[in-house]
XYZ file of N, CA and C in Angstrom:
606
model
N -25.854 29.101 -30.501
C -24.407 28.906 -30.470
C -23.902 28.812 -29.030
N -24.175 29.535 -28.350
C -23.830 29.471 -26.638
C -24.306 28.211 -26.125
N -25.324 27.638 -26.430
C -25.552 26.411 -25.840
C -25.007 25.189 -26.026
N -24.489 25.222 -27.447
C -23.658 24.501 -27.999
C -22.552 24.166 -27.234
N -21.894 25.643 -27.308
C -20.688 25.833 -26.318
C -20.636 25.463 -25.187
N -21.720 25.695 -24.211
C -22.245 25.173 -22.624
C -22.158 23.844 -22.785
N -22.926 23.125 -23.593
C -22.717 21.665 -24.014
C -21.468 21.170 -24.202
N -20.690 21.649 -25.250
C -18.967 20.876 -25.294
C -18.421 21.324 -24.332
N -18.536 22.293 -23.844
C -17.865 22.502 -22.290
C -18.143 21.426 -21.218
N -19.363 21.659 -20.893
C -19.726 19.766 -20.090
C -19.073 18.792 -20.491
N -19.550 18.142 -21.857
C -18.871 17.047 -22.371
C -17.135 16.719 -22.144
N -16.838 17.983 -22.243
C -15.520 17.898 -21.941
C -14.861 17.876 -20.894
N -15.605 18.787 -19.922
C -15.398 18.841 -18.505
C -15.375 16.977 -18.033
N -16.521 16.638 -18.532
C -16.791 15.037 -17.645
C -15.764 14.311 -18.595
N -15.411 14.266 -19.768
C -14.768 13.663 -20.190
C -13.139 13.717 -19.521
N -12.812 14.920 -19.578
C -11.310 14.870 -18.528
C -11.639 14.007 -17.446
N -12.841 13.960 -16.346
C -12.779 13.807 -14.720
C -12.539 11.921 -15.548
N -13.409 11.829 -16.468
C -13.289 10.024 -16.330
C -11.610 9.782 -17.281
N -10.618 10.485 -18.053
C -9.382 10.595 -18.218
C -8.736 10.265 -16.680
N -8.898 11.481 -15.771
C -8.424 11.390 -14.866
C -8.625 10.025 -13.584
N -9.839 9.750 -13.489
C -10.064 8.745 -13.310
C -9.672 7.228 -13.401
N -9.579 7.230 -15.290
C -8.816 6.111 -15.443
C -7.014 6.222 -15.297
N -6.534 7.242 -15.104
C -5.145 7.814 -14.430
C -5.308 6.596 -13.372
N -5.681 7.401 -12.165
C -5.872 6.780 -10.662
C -6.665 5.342 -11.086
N -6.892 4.807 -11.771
C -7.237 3.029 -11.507
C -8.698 2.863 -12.708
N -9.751 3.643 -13.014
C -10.663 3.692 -13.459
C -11.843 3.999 -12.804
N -13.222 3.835 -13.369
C -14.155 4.528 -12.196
C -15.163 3.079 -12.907
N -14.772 1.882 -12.930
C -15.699 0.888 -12.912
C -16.270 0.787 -11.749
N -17.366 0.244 -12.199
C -18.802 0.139 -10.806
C -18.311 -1.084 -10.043
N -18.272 -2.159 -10.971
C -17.854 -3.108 -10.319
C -16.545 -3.599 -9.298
N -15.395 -3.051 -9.815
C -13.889 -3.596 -9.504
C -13.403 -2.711 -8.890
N -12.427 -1.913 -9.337
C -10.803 -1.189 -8.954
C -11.695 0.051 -9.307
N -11.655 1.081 -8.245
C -12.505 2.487 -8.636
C -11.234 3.145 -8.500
N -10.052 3.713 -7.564
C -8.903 4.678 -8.141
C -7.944 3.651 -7.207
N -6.773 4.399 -7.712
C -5.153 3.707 -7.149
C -4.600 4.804 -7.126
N -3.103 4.894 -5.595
C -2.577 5.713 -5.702
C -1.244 5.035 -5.436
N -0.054 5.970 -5.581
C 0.789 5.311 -5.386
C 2.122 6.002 -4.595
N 2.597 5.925 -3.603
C 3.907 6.772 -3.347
C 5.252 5.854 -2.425
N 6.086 6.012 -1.900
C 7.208 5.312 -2.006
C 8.194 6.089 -1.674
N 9.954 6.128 -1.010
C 10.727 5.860 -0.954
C 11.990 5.286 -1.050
N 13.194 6.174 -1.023
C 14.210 5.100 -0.692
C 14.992 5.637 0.186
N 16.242 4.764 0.499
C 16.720 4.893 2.125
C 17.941 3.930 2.011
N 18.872 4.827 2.591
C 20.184 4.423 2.451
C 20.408 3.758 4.185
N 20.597 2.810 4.163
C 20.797 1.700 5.522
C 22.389 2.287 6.064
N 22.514 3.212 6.409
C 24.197 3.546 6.828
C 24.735 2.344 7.928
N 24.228 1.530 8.695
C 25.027 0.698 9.441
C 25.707 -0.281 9.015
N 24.745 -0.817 7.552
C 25.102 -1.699 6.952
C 25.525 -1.728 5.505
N 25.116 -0.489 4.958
C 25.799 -0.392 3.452
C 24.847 -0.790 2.519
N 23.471 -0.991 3.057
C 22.378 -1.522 1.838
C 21.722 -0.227 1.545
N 20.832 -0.423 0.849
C 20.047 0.812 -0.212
C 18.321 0.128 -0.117
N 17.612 0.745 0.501
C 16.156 0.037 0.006
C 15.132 1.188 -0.679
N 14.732 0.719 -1.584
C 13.606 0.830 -2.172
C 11.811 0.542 -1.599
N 11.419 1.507 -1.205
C 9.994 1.277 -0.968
C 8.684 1.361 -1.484
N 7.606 0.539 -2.228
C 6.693 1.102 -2.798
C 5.476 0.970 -2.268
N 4.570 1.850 -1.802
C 2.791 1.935 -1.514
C 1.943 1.662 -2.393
N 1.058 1.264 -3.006
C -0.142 0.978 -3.677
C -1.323 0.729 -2.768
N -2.526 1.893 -2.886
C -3.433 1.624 -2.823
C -4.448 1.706 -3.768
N -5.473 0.579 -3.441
C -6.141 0.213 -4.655
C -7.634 0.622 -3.881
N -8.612 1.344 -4.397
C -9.776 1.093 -3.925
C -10.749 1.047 -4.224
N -11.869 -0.074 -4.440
C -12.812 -0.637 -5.218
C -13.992 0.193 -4.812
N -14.701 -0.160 -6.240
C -16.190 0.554 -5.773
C -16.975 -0.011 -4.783
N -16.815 -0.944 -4.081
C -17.558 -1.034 -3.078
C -16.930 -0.658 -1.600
N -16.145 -0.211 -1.657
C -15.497 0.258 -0.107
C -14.427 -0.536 0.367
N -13.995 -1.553 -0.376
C -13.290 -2.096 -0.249
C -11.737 -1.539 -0.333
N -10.677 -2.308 0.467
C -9.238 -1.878 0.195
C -8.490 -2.355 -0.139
N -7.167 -2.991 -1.208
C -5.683 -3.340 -1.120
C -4.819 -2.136 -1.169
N -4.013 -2.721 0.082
C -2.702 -1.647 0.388
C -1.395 -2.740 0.419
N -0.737 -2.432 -0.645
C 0.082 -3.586 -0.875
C 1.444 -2.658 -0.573
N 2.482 -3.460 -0.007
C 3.614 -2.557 0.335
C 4.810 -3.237 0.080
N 5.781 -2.776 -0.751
C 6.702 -3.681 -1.638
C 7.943 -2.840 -1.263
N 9.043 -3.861 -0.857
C 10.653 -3.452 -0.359
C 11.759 -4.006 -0.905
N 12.411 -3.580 -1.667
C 13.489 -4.224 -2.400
C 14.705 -3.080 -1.651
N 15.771 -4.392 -1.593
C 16.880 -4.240 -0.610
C 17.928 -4.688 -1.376
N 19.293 -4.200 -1.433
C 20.450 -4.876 -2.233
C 21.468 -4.311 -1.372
N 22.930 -4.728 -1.647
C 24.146 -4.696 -0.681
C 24.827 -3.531 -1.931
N 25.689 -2.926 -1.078
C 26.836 -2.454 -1.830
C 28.481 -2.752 -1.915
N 28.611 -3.361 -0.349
C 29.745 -4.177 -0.235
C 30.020 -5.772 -0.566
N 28.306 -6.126 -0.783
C 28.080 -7.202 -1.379
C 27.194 -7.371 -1.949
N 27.581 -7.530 -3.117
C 26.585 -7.339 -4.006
C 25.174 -8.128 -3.946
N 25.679 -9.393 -3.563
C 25.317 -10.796 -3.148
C 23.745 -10.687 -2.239
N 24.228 -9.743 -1.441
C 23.108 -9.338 -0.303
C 21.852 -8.346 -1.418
N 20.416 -9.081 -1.228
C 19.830 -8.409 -1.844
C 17.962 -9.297 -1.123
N 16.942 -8.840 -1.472
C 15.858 -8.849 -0.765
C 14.905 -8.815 -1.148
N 13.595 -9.175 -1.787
C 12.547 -8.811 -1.780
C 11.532 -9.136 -0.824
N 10.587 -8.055 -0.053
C 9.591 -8.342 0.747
C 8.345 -7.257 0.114
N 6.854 -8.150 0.118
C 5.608 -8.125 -0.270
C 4.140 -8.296 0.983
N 3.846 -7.232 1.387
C 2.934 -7.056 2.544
C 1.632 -6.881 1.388
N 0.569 -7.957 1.512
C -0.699 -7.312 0.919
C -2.006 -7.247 2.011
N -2.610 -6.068 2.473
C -3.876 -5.876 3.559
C -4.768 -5.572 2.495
N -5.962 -6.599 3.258
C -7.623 -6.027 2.577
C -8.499 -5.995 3.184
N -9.598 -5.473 3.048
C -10.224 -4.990 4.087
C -11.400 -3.699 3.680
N -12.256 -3.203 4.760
C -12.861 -2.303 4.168
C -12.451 -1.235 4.860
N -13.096 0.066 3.741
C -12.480 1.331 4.257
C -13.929 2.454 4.170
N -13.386 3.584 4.499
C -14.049 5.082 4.230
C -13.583 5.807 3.748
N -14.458 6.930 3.507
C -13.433 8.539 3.027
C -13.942 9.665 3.046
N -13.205 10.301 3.173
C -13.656 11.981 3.957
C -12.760 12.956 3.502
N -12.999 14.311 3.457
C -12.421 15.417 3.157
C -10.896 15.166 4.148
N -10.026 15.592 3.375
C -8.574 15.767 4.576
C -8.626 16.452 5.753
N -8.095 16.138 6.367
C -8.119 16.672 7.938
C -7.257 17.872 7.601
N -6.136 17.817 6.257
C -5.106 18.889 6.323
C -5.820 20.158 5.181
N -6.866 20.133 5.025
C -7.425 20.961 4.854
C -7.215 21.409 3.014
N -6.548 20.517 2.714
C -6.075 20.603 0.978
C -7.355 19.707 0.218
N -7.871 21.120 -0.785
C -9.336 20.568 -1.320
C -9.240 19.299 -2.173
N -7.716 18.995 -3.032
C -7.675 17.960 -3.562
C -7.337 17.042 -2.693
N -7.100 16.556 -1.375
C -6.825 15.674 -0.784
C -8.014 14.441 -0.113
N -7.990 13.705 -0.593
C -8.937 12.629 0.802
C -7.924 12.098 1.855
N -8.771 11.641 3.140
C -8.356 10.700 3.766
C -9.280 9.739 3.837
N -8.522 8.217 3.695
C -8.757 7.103 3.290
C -8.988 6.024 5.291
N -9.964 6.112 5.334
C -9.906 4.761 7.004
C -9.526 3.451 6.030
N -8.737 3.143 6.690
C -8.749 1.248 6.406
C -9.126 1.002 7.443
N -10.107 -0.164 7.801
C -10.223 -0.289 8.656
C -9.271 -1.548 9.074
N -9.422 -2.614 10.265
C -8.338 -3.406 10.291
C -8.190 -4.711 9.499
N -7.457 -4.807 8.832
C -7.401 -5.767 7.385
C -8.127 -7.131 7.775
N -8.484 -7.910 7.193
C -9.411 -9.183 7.058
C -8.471 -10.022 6.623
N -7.631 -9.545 5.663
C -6.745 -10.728 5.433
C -5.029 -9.675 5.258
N -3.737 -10.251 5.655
C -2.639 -10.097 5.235
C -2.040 -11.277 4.842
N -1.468 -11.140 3.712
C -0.692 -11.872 3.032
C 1.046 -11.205 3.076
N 2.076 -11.836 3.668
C 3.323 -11.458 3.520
C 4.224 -12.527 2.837
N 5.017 -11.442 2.308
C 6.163 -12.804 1.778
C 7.526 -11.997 1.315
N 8.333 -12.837 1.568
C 10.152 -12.228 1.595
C 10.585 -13.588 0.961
N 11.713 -13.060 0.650
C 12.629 -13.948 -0.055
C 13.902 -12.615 -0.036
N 14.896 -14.245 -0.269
C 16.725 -13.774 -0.509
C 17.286 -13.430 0.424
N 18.685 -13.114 0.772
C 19.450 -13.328 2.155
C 19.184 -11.530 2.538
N 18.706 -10.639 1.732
C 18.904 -9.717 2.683
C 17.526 -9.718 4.091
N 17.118 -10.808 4.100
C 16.215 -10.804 4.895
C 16.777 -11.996 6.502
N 17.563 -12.370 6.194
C 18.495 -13.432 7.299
C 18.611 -13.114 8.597
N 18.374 -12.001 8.832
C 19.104 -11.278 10.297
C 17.530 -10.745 10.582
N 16.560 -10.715 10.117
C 15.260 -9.790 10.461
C 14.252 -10.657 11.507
N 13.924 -10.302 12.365
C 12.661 -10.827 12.702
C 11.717 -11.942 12.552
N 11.401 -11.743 11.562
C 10.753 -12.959 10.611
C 11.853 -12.627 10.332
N 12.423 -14.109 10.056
C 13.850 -14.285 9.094
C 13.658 -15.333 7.785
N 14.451 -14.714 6.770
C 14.959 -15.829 5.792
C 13.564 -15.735 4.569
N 12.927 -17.487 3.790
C 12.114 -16.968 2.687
C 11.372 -17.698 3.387
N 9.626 -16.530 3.645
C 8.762 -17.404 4.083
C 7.683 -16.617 3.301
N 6.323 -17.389 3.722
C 5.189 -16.553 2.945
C 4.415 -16.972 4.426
N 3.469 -15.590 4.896
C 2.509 -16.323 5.710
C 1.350 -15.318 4.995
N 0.241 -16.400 5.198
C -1.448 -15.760 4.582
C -2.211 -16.243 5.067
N -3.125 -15.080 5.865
C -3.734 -15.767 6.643
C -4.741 -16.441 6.082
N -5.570 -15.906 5.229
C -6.448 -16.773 4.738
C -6.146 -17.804 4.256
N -5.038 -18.295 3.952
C -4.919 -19.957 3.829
C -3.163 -20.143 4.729
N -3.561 -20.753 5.966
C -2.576 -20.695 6.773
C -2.407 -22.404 7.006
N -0.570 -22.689 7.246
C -0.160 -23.902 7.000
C 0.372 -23.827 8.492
N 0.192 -25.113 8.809
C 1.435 -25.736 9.885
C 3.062 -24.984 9.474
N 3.527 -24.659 8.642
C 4.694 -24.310 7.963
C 4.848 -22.930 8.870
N 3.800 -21.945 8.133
C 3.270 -20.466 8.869
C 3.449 -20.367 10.270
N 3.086 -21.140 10.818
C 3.107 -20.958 12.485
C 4.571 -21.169 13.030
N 4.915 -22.368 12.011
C 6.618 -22.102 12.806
C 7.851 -21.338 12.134
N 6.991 -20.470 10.937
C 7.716 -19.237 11.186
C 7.527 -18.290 11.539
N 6.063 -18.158 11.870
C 5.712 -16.880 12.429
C 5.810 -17.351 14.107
N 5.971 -18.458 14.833
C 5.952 -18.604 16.232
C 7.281 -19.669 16.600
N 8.390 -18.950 15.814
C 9.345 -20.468 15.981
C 9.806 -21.122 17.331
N 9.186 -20.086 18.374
C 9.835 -20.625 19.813
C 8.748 -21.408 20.551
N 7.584 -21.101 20.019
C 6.069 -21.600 20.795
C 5.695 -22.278 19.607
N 5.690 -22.186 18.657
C 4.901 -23.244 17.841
C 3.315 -23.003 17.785
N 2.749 -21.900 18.611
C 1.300 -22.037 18.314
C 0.644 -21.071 18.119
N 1.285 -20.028 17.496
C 0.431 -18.926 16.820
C -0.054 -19.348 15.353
N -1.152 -18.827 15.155
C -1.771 -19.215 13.869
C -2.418 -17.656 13.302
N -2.937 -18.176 12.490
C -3.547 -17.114 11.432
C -4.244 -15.724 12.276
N -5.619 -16.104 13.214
C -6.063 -15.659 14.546
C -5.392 -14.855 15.157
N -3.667 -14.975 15.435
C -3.061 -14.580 16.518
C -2.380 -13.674 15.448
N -1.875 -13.678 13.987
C -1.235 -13.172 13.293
C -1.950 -11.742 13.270
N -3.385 -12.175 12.631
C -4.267 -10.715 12.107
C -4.345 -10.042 13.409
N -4.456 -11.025 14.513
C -5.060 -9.805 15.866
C -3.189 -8.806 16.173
N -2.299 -9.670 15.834
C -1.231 -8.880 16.221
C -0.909 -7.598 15.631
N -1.444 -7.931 13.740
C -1.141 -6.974 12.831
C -2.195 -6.139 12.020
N -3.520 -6.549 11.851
C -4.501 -5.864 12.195
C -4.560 -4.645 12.125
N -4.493 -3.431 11.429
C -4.737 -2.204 12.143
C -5.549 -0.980 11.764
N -5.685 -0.524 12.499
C -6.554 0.692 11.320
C -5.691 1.945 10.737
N -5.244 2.004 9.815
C -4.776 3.596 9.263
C -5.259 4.342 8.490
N -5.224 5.523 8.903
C -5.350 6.376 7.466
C -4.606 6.954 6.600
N -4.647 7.358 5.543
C -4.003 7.527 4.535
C -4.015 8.802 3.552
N -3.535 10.050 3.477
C -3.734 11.222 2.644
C -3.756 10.754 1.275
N -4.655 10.651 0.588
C -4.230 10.573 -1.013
C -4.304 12.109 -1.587
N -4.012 12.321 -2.864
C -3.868 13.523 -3.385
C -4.828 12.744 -4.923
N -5.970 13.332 -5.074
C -7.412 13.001 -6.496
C -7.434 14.114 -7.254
N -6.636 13.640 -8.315
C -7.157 14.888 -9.922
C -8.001 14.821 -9.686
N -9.161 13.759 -9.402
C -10.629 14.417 -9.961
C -11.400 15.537 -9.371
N -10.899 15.697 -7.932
C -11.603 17.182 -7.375
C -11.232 18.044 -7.593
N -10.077 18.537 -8.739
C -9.485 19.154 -9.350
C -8.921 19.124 -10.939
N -9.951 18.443 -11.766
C -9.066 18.258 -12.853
C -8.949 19.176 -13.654
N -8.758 20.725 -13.749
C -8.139 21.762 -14.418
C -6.653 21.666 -13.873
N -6.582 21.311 -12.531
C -5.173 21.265 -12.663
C -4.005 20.286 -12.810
N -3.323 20.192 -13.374
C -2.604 19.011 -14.644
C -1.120 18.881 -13.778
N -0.755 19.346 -12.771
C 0.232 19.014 -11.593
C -0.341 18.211 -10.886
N -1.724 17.719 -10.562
C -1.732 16.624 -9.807
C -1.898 15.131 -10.222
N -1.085 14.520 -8.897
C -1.284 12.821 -9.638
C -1.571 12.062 -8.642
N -1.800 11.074 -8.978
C -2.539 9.944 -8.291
C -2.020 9.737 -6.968
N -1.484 10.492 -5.637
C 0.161 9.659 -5.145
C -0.886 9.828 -3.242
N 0.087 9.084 -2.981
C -0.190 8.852 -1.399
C 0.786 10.274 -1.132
N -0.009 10.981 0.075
C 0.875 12.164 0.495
C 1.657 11.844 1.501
N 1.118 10.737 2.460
C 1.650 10.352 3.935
C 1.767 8.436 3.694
N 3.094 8.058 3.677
C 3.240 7.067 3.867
C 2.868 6.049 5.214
N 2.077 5.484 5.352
C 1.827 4.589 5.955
C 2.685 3.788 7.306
N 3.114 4.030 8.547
C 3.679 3.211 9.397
C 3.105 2.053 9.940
N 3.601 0.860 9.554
C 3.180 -0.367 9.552
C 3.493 -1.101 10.489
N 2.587 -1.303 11.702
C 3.161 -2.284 12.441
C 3.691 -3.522 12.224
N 3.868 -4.497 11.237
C 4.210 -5.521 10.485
C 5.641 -5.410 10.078
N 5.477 -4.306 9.497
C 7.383 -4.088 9.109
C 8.159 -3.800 10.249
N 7.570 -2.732 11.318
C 8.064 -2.429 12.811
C 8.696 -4.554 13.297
N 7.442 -4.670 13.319
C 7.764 -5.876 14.056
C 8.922 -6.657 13.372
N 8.616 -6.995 12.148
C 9.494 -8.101 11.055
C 10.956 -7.376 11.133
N 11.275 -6.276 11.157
C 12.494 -5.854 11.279
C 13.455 -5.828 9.887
């Protein structure tokens, strides 16, 4: 009878970690091994807008990364004024025990992305940096791309994009699975990400 018990105890034990697992993204060999997710919002006081921020990281069983970073923007004095912008980095990464010393925590290296893909649309983007609706990617980069990403020189390209934006970060996630007795934790980024890309784009 005790062994029995030792037995459904295992079974069950591993059965939660792959529950939890498929929580955070799944634990396929091949594809998407966990996802986390965390985010913001932020009241623009100079101007009266409201933004919305969301993180997703995705990270595959082979070491691989997407860190996709999504901003929705709307007016309050006008309604009219409103925004969507879409940052996607990939690339490979690592992972290691947290530096902050919390047993459920990893930190995540990205190393510096291989490819970014950006794209905005709608007027709350008019006044920014990169201005107005553009898409630039580097892996398939247009004559179009360069003169919005270089509208005064005309000759930055894909090359000059990744080396500008490029970067390495790391990332706190918070993993039920090194903990799954306890049922308060979830999938989430602890430390949001500062992006040189958004710094710059404005």
């Amino acid at each position: 009878m005790k062994k029995f018990v030792k037995a459904l105890a295992l079974v069950m034990s591993a059965l939660t970690l792959c529950l939890t697992l498929t929580a955070c993204g799944g634990s396929g060999s091949a594809g998407l091994s966990k996802a986390f997710t965390g985010g913001d919002s932020r009241y623009l006081d100079g101007i009266g807008w409201y933004a919305s921020d969301v993180y997703t990281l995705k990270i595959n069983a082979d070491s691989t990364y997407e860190l996709t970073f999504q901003e929705h923007i709307f007016g309050t004095t006008d309604p009219g004024i409103k925004g969507m912008r879409t940052i996607i980095y990939t690339g490979k990464c690592t992972s290691a025990a947290s530096a902050d010393g919390w047993e459920t925590h990893v930190d995540y290296t990205l190393q510096p992305a291989e490819r970014i893909y950006f794209e905005q649309h709608e007027k709350g983007y008019g006044r920014s940096a990169l201005s107005g609706h553009m898409v630039l990617d580097s892996a398939n980069w247009t004559d179009a791309m360069t003169q919005n990403f270089d509208p005064e020189g005309g000759a930055k390209g894909a090359k000059e994009f990744l080396s500008e934006f490029a970067e390495t970060l790391t990332i706190t996630v918070e993993d039920p699975a090194l903990d799954p007795e306890d049922v308060s934790l979830g999938c989430r980024i602890v430390t949001n990400p500062e992006l040189k890309l958004l710094s710059s784009a404005g």
